[in-house]
Coordinates of C-alpha atoms in Angstrom, one line a residue:
P581 CA 2.6 -27.6 -15.4
T582 CA 1.4 -25.1 -18.3
G583 CA -1.3 -25.4 -20.6
G584 CA -2.3 -24.9 -24.3
Q585 CA -5.3 -21.5 -23.4
E586 CA -4.2 -18.5 -25.0
Q587 CA -0.8 -20.7 -26.6
G588 CA 0.2 -21.0 -23.0
Y589 CA 0.6 -16.9 -21.8
R590 CA -1.6 -17.3 -19.2
A591 CA -2.7 -21.9 -18.5
G592 CA -5.6 -22.6 -16.8
T593 CA -6.6 -19.1 -15.2
E594 CA -9.6 -17.7 -17.1
N595 CA -8.6 -13.8 -18.8
I596 CA -10.9 -12.6 -16.2
P597 CA -10.6 -8.5 -17.5
A598 CA -10.8 -9.3 -21.0
A599 CA -13.9 -11.0 -19.7
A600 CA -15.0 -7.5 -18.1
G601 CA -13.9 -5.2 -21.1
F602 CA -15.6 -7.2 -24.1
A603 CA -18.9 -6.7 -21.9
A604 CA -18.4 -3.3 -21.4
A605 CA -17.8 -3.1 -25.1
I606 CA -21.0 -4.7 -25.8
N607 CA -22.5 -2.5 -23.3
A608 CA -21.5 0.3 -24.6
A609 CA -21.9 -0.2 -28.4
D610 CA -24.2 1.5 -30.7
K611 CA -26.3 -1.1 -31.5
D612 CA -27.6 -0.2 -34.9
W613 CA -24.1 0.5 -35.5
L614 CA -24.9 -3.4 -37.6
E615 CA -28.2 -3.0 -38.7
K616 CA -27.2 0.1 -40.8
M617 CA -24.3 -1.1 -42.2
Q618 CA -26.7 -3.8 -42.9
E619 CA -28.1 -1.4 -45.9
Q620 CA -25.4 0.8 -46.5
R621 CA -23.6 -3.1 -46.9
D622 CA -27.4 -5.0 -48.8
K623 CA -26.5 -1.1 -51.6
L624 CA -22.9 -2.0 -51.6
D625 CA -24.5 -5.0 -53.2
A626 CA -26.4 -3.6 -55.5
L627 CA -24.0 -1.9 -56.7
V628 CA -21.0 -4.0 -56.9
L629 CA -24.2 -6.2 -58.5
T630 CA -25.0 -3.7 -61.5
S631 CA -21.5 -2.7 -62.3
G632 CA -20.5 -6.1 -63.2
G633 CA -18.9 -7.4 -60.3
Q634 CA -19.7 -10.6 -57.7
I635 CA -19.9 -10.9 -53.7
A636 CA -18.5 -13.2 -52.3
A637 CA -21.4 -15.6 -50.3
E638 CA -23.7 -13.8 -52.1
T639 CA -26.5 -15.8 -51.5
G640 CA -24.7 -17.3 -47.8
S641 CA -25.8 -16.1 -44.1
R642 CA -22.9 -12.9 -43.6
V643 CA -22.0 -10.2 -41.0
P644 CA -23.8 -7.0 -41.6
H645 CA -20.0 -5.0 -42.2
I646 CA -17.5 -7.3 -43.8
A647 CA -18.1 -7.5 -47.4
T648 CA -15.7 -9.4 -49.9
Y649 CA -15.8 -7.8 -53.8
R650 CA -14.5 -8.9 -56.9
I651 CA -14.0 -7.2 -59.4
P652 CA -13.2 -8.9 -62.8
G653 CA -10.2 -8.7 -64.8
L654 CA -8.3 -6.9 -61.7
S655 CA -5.7 -8.0 -59.2
S656 CA -7.0 -7.3 -56.3
Q657 CA -3.2 -5.9 -55.8
A658 CA -3.8 -3.5 -58.5
Q659 CA -7.2 -2.7 -56.8
L660 CA -4.9 -2.4 -53.5
I661 CA -2.8 0.8 -55.3
Q662 CA -6.1 1.9 -56.6
F663 CA -7.7 2.3 -53.3
D664 CA -4.9 3.3 -51.4
S665 CA -3.7 7.0 -53.8
A666 CA -8.0 7.4 -53.3
G667 CA -7.6 6.9 -49.4
I668 CA -9.3 4.3 -48.7
S669 CA -8.9 1.6 -47.3
V670 CA -9.8 -2.0 -47.9
S671 CA -7.7 -5.4 -48.0
A672 CA -6.9 -8.3 -50.1
G673 CA -8.7 -11.3 -49.0
S674 CA -9.0 -12.9 -45.8
A675 CA -8.4 -11.2 -42.8
C676 CA -6.4 -14.6 -40.8
S677 CA -4.7 -15.1 -44.6
S678 CA -3.6 -10.1 -44.9
G679 CA 0.3 -10.5 -45.7
T680 CA 0.3 -13.5 -48.6
L681 CA 0.0 -13.7 -51.9
K682 CA -1.9 -16.9 -52.0
A683 CA -5.3 -17.1 -53.4
S684 CA -7.9 -17.5 -50.4
H685 CA -8.2 -20.4 -49.4
V686 CA -12.2 -20.0 -48.0
L687 CA -13.3 -18.6 -51.5
T688 CA -11.4 -21.5 -53.1
A689 CA -12.8 -24.1 -50.9
M690 CA -16.5 -22.0 -51.8
G691 CA -15.4 -23.0 -55.2
W692 CA -14.0 -20.1 -57.1
D693 CA -11.1 -21.2 -59.1
E694 CA -7.9 -19.3 -57.9
Q695 CA -8.2 -16.4 -60.8
A696 CA -11.1 -15.1 -59.0
A697 CA -10.1 -15.5 -55.5
R698 CA -6.9 -13.2 -56.8
E699 CA -8.9 -11.0 -58.1
V700 CA -11.2 -9.5 -55.2
V701 CA -11.6 -7.0 -51.3
R702 CA -12.5 -7.2 -48.4
V703 CA -14.8 -4.4 -47.2
S704 CA -15.1 -3.7 -43.7
F705 CA -17.4 -1.7 -41.7
A706 CA -17.1 0.1 -38.3
P707 CA -19.0 2.0 -36.7
T708 CA -17.8 5.6 -37.1
T709 CA -18.6 4.1 -41.4
T710 CA -19.9 7.3 -42.8
E711 CA -22.2 7.5 -45.8
A712 CA -19.4 10.2 -47.6
D713 CA -16.8 7.1 -46.3
I714 CA -19.3 4.3 -48.1
G715 CA -20.9 6.6 -51.8
A716 CA -16.0 7.4 -52.0
F717 CA -15.9 4.1 -52.0
A718 CA -18.2 2.6 -54.2
A719 CA -17.1 6.0 -56.8
K720 CA -14.0 4.5 -56.7
W721 CA -15.3 1.0 -57.0
T722 CA -17.5 1.6 -59.6
E723 CA -15.0 3.6 -61.7
L724 CA -12.4 0.7 -61.5
A725 CA -14.8 -2.1 -62.0
H726 CA -16.3 -0.4 -65.4
R727 CA -12.4 0.4 -66.0
A728 CA -11.4 -3.8 -66.0
S729 CA -15.0 -4.5 -67.8
G730 CA -13.4 -1.6 -71.1
A731 CA -16.9 0.4 -70.1
V732 CA -14.8 3.4 -70.2

């Protein structure tokens, strides 16, 4: 009989190779990168706020390597196009809702209205993210925020 574990692929069997691989990845990881990303994300958070933007879960507990920023008045889709043309990869909404044009159910559950939830981009940091990468994002984000607010 098949069980429901791992969507029926490994019914009742523990995925030992995946667990061992995950353990090896943890042991090989740069332990300082999350601290570095926290510092960089904090700098971006400050820039976003001073540029008139908003931060999802700003006062909540957040992981240091993912941030969600809103530019009021500029749709997520327009932001994606602008970032992409600048060679910067970001996402609209959450990973679990990628590929949909619906507003993020997570953001609406947090009290954001539909319009605000449609004006966010999600930024993810990796161990390979450089300060230059973050600087390029910050410059483009500031440009877009100023343009959206009519400051440029």
